[in-house]
XYZ file of C-alpha atoms in Angstrom:
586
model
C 135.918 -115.281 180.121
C 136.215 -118.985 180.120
C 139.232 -120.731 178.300
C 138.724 -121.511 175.049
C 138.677 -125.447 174.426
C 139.339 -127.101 171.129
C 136.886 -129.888 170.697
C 137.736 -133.339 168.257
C 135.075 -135.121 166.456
C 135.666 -138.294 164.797
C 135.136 -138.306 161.355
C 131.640 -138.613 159.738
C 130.274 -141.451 157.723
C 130.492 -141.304 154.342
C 127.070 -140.084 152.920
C 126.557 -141.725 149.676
C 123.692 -139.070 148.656
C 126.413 -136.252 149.266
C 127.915 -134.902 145.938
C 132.007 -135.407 145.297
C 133.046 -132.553 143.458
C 136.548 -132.968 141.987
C 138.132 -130.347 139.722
C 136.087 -130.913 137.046
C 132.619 -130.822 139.204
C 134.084 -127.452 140.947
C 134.705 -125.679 137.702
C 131.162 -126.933 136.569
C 129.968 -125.413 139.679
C 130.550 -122.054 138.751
C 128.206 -122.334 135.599
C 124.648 -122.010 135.437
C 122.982 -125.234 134.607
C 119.772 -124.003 132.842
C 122.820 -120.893 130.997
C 124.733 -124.101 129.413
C 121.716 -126.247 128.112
C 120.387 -122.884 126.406
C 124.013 -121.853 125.535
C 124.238 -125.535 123.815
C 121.473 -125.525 121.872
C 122.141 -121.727 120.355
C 125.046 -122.811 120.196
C 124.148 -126.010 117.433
C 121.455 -123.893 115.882
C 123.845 -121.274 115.010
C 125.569 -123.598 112.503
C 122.203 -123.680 110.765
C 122.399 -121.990 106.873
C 121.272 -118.129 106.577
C 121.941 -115.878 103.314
C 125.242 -116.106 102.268
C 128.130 -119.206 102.052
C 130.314 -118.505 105.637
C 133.940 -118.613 106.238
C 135.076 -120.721 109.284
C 136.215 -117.690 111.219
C 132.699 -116.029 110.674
C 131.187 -119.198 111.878
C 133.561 -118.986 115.321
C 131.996 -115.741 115.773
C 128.665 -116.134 115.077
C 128.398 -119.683 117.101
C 130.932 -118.285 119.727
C 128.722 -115.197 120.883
C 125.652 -117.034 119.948
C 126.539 -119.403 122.911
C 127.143 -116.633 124.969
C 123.830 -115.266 124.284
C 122.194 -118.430 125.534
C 123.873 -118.793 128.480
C 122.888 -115.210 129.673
C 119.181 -116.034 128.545
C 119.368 -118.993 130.556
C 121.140 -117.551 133.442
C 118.590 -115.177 133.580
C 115.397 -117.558 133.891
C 117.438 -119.387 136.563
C 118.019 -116.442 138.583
C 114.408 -115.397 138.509
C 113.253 -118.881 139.175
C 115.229 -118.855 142.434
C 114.249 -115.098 143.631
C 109.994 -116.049 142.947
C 110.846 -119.547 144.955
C 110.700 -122.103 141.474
C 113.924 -123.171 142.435
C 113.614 -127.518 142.224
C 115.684 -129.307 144.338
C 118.039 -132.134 143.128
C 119.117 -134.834 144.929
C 123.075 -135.610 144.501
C 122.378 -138.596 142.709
C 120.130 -136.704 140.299
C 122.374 -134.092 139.984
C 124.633 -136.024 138.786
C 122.921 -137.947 136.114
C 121.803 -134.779 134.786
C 124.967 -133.524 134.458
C 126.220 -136.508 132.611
C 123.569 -136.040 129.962
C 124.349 -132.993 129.296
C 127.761 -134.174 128.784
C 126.369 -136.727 126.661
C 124.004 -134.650 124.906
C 127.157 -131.930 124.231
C 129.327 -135.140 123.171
C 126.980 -136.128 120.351
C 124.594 -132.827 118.979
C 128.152 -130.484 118.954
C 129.809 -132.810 115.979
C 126.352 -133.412 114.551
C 125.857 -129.707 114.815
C 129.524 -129.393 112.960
C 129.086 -131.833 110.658
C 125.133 -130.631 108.963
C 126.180 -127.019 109.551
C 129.478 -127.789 106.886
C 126.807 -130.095 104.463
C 124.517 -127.336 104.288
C 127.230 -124.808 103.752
C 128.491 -126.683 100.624
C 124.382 -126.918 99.589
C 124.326 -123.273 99.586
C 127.893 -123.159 97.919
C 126.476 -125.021 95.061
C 123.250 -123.050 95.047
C 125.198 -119.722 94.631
C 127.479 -121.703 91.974
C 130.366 -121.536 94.295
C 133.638 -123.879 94.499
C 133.444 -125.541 97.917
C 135.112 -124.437 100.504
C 138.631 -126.441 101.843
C 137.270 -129.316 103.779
C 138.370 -130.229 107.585
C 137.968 -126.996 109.486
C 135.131 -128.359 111.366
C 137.898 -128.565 114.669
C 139.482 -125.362 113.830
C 135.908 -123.485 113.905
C 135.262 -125.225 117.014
C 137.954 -124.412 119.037
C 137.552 -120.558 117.986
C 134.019 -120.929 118.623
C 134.597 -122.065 122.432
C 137.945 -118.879 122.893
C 135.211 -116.500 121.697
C 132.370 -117.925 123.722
C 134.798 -117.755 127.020
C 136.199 -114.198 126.150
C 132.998 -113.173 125.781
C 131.459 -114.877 129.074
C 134.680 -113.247 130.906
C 134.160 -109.710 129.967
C 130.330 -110.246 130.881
C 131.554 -111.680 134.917
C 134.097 -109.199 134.821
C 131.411 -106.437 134.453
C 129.233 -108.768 137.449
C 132.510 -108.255 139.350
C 131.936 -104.008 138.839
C 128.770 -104.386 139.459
C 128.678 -106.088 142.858
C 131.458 -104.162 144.177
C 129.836 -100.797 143.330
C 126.725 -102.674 145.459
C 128.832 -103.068 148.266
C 129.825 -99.327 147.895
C 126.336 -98.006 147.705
C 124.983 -100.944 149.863
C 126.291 -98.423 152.959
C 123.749 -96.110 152.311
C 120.899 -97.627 150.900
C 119.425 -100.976 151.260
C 121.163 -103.671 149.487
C 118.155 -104.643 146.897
C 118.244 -100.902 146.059
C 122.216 -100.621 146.128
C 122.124 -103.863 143.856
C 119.593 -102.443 141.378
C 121.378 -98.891 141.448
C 124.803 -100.260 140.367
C 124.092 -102.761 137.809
C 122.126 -100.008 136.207
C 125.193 -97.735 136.592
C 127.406 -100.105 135.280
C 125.120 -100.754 132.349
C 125.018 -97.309 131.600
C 128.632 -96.350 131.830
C 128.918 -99.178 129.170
C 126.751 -98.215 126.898
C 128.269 -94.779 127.045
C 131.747 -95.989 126.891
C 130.542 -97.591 123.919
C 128.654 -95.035 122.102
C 130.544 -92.134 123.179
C 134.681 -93.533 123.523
C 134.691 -96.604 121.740
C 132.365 -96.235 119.057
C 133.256 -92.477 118.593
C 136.698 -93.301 118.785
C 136.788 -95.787 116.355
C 134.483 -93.715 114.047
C 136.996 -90.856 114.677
C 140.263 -92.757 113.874
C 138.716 -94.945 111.008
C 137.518 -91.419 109.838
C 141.090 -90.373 109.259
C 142.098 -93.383 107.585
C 139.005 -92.571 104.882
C 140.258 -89.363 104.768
C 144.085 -89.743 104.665
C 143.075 -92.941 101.789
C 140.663 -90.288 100.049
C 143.534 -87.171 99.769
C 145.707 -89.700 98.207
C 146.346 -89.495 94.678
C 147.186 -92.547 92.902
C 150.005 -92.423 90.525
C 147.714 -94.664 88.099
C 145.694 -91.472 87.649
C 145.801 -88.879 86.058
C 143.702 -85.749 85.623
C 140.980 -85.857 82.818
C 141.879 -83.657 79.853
C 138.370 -83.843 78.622
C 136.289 -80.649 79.439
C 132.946 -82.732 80.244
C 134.729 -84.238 83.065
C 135.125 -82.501 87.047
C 138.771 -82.326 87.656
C 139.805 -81.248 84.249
C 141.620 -78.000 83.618
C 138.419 -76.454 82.115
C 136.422 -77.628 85.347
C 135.537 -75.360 88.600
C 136.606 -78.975 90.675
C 139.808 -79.457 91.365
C 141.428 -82.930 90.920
C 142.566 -83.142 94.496
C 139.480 -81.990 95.832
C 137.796 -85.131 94.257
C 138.952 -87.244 96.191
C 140.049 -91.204 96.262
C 137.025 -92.552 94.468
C 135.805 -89.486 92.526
C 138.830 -89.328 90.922
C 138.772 -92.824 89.742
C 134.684 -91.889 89.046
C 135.684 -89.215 86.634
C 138.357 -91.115 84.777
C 136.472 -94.114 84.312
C 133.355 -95.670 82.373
C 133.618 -96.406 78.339
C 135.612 -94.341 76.160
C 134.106 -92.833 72.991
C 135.554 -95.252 70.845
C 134.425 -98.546 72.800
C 130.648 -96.841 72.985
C 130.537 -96.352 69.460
C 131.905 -100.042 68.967
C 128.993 -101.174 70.704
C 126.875 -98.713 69.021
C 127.988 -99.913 65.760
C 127.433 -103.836 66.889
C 123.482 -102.966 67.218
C 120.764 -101.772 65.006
C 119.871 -99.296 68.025
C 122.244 -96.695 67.645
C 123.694 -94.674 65.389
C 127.410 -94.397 66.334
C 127.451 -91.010 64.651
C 125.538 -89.871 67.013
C 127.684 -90.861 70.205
C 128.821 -87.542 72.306
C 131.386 -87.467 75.226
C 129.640 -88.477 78.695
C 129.568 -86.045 81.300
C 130.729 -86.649 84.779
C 130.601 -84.198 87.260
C 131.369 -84.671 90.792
C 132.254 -83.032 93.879
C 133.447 -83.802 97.355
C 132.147 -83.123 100.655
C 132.017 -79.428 101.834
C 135.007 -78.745 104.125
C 131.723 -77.396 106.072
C 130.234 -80.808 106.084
C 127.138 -79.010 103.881
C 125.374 -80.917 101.653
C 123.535 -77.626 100.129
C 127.035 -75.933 99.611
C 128.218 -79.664 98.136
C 124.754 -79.728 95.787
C 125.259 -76.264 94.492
C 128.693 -77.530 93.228
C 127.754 -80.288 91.296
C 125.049 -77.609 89.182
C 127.900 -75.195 88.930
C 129.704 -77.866 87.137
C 126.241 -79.102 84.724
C 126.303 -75.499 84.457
C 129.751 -75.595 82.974
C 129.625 -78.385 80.685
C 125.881 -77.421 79.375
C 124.689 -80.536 80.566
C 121.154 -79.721 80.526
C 121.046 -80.117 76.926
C 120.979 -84.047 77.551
C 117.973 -85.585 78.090
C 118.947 -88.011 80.538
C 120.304 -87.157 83.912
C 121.532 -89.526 86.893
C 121.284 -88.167 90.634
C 124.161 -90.820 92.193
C 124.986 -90.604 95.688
C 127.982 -92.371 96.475
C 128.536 -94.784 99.404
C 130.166 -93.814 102.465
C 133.697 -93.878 101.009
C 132.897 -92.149 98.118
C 132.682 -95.041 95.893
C 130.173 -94.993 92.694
C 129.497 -98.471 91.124
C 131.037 -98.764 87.755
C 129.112 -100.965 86.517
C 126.112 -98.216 86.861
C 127.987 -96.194 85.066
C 129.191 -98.585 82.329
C 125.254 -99.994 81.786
C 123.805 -96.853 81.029
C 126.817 -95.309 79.379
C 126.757 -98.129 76.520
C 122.787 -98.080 76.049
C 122.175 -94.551 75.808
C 125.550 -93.203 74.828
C 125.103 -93.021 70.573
C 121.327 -92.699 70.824
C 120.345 -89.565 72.538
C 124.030 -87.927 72.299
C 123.073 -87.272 76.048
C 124.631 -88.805 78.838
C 125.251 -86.899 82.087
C 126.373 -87.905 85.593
C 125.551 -85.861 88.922
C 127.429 -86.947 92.146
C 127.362 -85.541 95.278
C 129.129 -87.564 98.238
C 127.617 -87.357 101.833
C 130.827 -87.960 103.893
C 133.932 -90.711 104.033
C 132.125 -92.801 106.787
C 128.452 -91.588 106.571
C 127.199 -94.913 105.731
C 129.182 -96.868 108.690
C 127.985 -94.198 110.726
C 124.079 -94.067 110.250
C 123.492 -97.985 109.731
C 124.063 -98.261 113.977
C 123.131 -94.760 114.923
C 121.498 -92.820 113.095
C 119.380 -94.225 110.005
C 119.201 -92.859 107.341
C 119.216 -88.922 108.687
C 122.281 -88.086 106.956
C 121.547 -89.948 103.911
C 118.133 -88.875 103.195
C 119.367 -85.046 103.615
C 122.104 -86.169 100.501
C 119.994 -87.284 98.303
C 117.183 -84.748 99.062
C 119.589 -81.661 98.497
C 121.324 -83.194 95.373
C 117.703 -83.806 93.827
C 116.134 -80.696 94.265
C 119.451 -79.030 93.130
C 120.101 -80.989 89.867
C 116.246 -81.531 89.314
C 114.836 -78.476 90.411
C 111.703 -77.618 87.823
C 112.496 -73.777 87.774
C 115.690 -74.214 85.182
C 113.865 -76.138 82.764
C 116.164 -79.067 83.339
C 115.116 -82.546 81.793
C 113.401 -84.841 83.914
C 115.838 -87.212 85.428
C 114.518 -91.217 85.370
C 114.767 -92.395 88.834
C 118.257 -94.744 89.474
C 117.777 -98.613 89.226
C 118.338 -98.781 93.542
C 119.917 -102.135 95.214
C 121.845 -100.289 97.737
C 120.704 -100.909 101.603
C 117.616 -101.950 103.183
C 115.752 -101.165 99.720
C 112.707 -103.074 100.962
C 112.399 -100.749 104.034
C 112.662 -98.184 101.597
C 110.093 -98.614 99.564
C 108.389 -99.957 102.479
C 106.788 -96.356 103.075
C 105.417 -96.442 99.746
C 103.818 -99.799 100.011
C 102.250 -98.540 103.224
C 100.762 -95.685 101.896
C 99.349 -97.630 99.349
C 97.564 -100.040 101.646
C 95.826 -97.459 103.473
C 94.367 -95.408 100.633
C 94.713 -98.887 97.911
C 96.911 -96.892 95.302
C 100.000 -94.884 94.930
C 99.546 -90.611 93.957
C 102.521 -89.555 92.039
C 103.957 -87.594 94.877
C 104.366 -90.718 96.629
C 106.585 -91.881 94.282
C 108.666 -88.979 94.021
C 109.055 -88.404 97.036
C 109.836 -91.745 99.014
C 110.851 -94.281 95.990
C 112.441 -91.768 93.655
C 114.230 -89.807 96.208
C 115.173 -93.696 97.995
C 114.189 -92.245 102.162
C 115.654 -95.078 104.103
C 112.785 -95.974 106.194
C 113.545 -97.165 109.876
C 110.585 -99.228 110.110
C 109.323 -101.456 107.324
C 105.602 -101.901 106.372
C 104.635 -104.172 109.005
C 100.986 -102.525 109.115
C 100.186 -102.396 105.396
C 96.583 -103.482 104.078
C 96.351 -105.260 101.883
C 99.300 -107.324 103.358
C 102.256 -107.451 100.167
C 104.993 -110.048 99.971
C 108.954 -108.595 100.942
C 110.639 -111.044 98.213
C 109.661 -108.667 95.199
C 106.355 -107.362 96.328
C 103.594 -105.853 93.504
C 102.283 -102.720 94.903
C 98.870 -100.847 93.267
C 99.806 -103.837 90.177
C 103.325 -102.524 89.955
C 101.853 -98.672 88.129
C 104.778 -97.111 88.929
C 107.174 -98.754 91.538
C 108.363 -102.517 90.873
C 110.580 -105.256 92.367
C 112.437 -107.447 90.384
C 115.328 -110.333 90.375
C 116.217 -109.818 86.871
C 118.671 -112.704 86.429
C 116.586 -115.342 87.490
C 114.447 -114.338 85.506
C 115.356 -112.166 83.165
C 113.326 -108.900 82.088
C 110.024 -110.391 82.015
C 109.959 -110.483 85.906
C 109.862 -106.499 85.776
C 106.724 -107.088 83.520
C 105.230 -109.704 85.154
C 102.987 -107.003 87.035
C 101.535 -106.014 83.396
C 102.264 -103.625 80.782
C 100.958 -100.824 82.199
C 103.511 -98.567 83.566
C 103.278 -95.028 84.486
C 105.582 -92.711 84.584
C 107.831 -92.076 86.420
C 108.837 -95.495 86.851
C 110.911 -97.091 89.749
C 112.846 -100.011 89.953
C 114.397 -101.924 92.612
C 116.558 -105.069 91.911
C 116.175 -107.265 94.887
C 118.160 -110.682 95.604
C 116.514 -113.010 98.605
C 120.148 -113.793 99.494
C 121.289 -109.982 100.300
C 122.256 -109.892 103.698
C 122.462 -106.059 103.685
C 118.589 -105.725 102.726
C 117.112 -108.415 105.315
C 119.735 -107.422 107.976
C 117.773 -105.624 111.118
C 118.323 -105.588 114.913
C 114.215 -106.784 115.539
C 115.940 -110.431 114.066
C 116.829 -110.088 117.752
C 113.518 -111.262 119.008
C 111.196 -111.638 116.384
C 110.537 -113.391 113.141
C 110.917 -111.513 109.860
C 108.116 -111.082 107.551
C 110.452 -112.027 104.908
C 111.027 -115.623 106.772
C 107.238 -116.175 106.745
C 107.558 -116.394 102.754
C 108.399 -118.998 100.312
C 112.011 -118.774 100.349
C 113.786 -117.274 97.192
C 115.441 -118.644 94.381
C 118.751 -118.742 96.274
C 117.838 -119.206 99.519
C 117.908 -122.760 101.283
C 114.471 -123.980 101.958
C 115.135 -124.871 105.616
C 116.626 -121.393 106.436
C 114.552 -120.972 109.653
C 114.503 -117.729 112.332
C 116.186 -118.461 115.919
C 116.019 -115.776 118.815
C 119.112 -114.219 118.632
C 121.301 -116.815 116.848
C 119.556 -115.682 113.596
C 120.635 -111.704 114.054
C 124.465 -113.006 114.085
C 123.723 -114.484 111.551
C 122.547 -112.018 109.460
C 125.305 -109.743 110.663
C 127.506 -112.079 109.386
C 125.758 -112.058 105.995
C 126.047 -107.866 106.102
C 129.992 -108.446 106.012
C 130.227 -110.822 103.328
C 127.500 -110.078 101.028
C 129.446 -108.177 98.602
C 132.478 -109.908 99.232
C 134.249 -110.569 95.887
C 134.082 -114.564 95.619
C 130.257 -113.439 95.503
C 129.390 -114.379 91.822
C 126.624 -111.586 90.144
C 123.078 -112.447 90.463
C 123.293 -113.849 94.538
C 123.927 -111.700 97.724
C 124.903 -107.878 97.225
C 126.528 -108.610 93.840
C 124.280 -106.562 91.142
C 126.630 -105.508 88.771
C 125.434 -107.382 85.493
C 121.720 -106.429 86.301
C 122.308 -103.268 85.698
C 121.555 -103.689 82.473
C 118.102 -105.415 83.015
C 116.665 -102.397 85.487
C 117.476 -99.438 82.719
C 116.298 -101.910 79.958
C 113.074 -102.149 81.917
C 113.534 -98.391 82.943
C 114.468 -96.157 80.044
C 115.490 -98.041 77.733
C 116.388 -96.503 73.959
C 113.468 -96.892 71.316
C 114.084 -100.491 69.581
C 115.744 -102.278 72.540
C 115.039 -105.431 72.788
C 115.967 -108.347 75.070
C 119.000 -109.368 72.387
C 120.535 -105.570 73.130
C 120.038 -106.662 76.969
C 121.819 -109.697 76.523
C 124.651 -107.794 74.502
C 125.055 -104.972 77.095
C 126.066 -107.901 79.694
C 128.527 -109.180 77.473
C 130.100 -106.008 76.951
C 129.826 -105.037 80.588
C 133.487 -105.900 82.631
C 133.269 -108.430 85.118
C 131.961 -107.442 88.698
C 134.732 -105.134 89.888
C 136.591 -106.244 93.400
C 136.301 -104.642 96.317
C 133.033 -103.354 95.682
C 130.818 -101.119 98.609
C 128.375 -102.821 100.730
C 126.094 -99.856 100.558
């Protein structure tokens, strides 16, 4: 073998078309150009209004992951540009320009982004009637914006860095295209799995307990009902720590009987003679997890308390924690509670964290097997029980809901009575909404078959001619849903994802900014973000998930006493408390 000789070349000329890459044009290097212009402009449109006012550190999160979402969308093209040969060749010179105004363009849309975003935050402020927020966060949300962006983008080339090691693994067996394709399947797999069945499971799980441990406690504020019409009394077949958390405070709450016959006596509607005790009965969740067993329960104790001598009957199922609105109970409590001597509440409770666990995973299964059960046990025709007026519904996704009913109705051009017992009256969650229906209806209060039986209203904006705008004419049995354009929790949907909303299409409601526009992607977080806040308790009534003081229009409209009239509306609000903290987001 020849000795190896060490050759010395003189160095080369400087070649002015060459790129210099210091540090900063070595970091740069390791980004996708095409990712960061997408990632900037998500990243300025998601400071664009939605539903509901946002806090600064919902803002970081929605803009920081928005980003993210961009630059993996624009990754992606650039990849598959270069793999079908579209890749364009710069020269150093151009290169280098562009980069510069991207810099440039960064420099001036990100504070310009800021800046509108925080304007039209305080517009929607003032729309909702809302003090503005504290001024100068705009660098604060930044800088959380860009640590969530790059925790987010790390995690992502961390799971790249799985990925092409497993290819290198596999790559001695098959072919590398195949041993690429096989492991970042693999690793999206195992994450989707580690997801669904470790983390999310685990978190369900361990959240679970806390709901649990929180609903065995008894709070020293309470104290058993001594009143026989109530579950948990000594008279009752319930025990008071079987109740649980939130049925306890269910059965020891609403109007006593001397502040409904003060309100009785304040009208011309009632005679407060003729006020009677309210019955509440509730029961918790079968140690069996059956909702039949948990159903059966609740008529053991209307059995008990002879509650089928009242004429009117409400079917509640609680939210996921157990939790019954108050100000349900306090609406219909103070309207009917002299007149018909007759009021009566049935409550069955699906589990501690049914609704966190069907909104991701499982819609609406558990739920609709709830309120089926508890209906045809408390309603059932074969006791001669009185027929129960359907609930005034706001809770979740109401639209896709009823959006079964409306379909039905475009297909054959009217509603039969079944339909409306069976999909609005017993409130099925519906996956899908009515995308299909002919003739086409609006999703900001819709009038289906001219609002016969099932109606959408807005009651404070309007007040209780909005439930009649449809006509007079309303059969029996009548449903109402009270629907705000600004609640995140009914709009909210994962197809935001990639497609436009029907509900976007629309005129925008009344508190809705008109230049609320749909974005790929950005627009889901942003909803999302909306689903956290909407109930949130700086919410005022009438805007987001806050219904509390409407209420009182939806029975008015519903089942209202002989003689109401709008004045007795208007009285029941003032009476009614103030919307209660803390309240369930459905």
């Amino acid at each position: 073998m020849p000795p190896t000789t060490t050759e010395t070349r003189a160095p080369e000329p400087v070649d002015e078309e060459r790129p210099r890459h210091g540090v900063w044009g070595r970091w740069l290097r390791r980004f996708s150009a095409t990712g960061l212009v997408v990632a900037l402009a998500w990243f300025c449109l998601s400071f664009t209004p939605s539903l509901i006012p946002r806090a600064w550190y919902y803002q970081a999160v929605i803009s920081g992951v928005s980003a993210v979402g961009g630059y993996a969308v624009g990754a992606l093209v650039e990849w598959f540009a270069v793999k079908v040969g579209l890749r364009i060749r710069w020269t150093a010179r151009a290169s280098r320009i562009a980069w510069w105004v991207l810099a440039g363009a960064t420099v001036v849309l990100v504070p310009l982004a800021l800046i509108l975003g925080a304007r039209r935050q305080i517009e929607l402020r003032h729309l909702f009637g809302m003090s503005e927020d504290v001024p100068g966060r705009e660098v604060v949300t930044l800088l959380a914006a860009l640590a969530v962006a790059l925790l987010v983008l790390q995690a992502g080339r961390g799971l790249r860095r799985v990925a092409r090691w497993l290819s290198v693994l596999v790559g001695k067996v098959v072919p590398a295209p195949v041993a690429r394709f096989v492991s970042g399947v693999a690793v999206a797999v195992v994450v989707v799995l580690l997801f669904n069945g470790v983390i999310w499971s685990g978190t369900l799980s361990a959240l679970n307990s806390v709901y649990a441990a929180a609903n065995a406690e008894i709070s020293p504020r309470l104290t058993p009902p001594t009143l026989p019409e109530r579950s948990g009394s000594p008279d009752s077949l319930e025990p008071w720590d079987s109740l649980g958390a939130e049925g306890r405070k269910f059965v020891v709450s609403g109007p006593t009987l001397d502040e409904l016959r003060a309100f009785a006596a304040a009208g011309d509607v009632v005679d407060p003679a003729d006020v009677r005790e309210p019955i509440h009965a509730y029961a918790g969740l079968d140690p069996e997890g059956d909702l039949d067993a948990t159903a059966a329960r609740v008529v053991d104790e209307l059995d008990r308390t002879d509650a089928w001598d009242r004429s009117v009957l409400v079917v509640a199922t609680t939210t996921g924690t157990g939790w019954v609105d108050p100000a349900m109970v306090e609406a219909l409590e103070l309207m009917h509670g002299g007149r018909h001597r007759d009021r009566q509440h049935a409550v069955l409770l699906p589990a501690e964290l049914d609704q966190l666990r069907r909104r991701p995973l499982d819609p609406a299964r558990r739920g609709q097997g709830a309120v089926r059960g508890g209906v045809r046990a408390v309603v059932g025709p074969a006791r001669g029980r009185p027929p129960a007026p359907a609930r005034v519904r706001h809770l979740a996704r109401v639209v896709r809901d009823a959006g079964r009913v409306q379909r039905r109705a475009g297909r054959r051009g009217s509603l039969r009575r079944r339909d409306v017992h069976r999909d609005a009256r017993v409130h099925a969650d519906v996956a899908r909404a009515h995308r299909r229906a002919r003739p086409r209806v609006a999703r900001v209060r819709p009038v289906v078959d001219d609002g016969r039986q099932v109606r959408w209203g807005d009651p404070v904006a309007t007040g209780v001619a909005d439930l009649w705008g449809p006509g007079p004419r309303w059969d029996e049995p009548r449903v109402v849903y009270l629907q705000h354009a600004s609640d995140g929790v009914t709009w909210w949907g994962p197809e935001t994802l990639w497609s436009e909303p029907d509900w976007l299409r629309e005129p925008r409601g009344r508190d809705v900014l008109g230049d609320v526009r749909w974005y790929p992607f950005v627009t889901f977080w942003q909803l999302t973000g909306d689903l956290f806040v909407a109930a949130a308790s700086d919410i005022p009534p009438g805007h987001g998930h806050v219904y509390q003081l409407e209420y009182a229009d939806g029975f008015a409209a519903l089942h209202a006493p002989d003689g109401w009239t709008d004045a007795d509306t208007a009285r029941l609000k003032d009476a009614m408390v103030a919307p209660v903290e803390g309240g369930s987001i459905g």
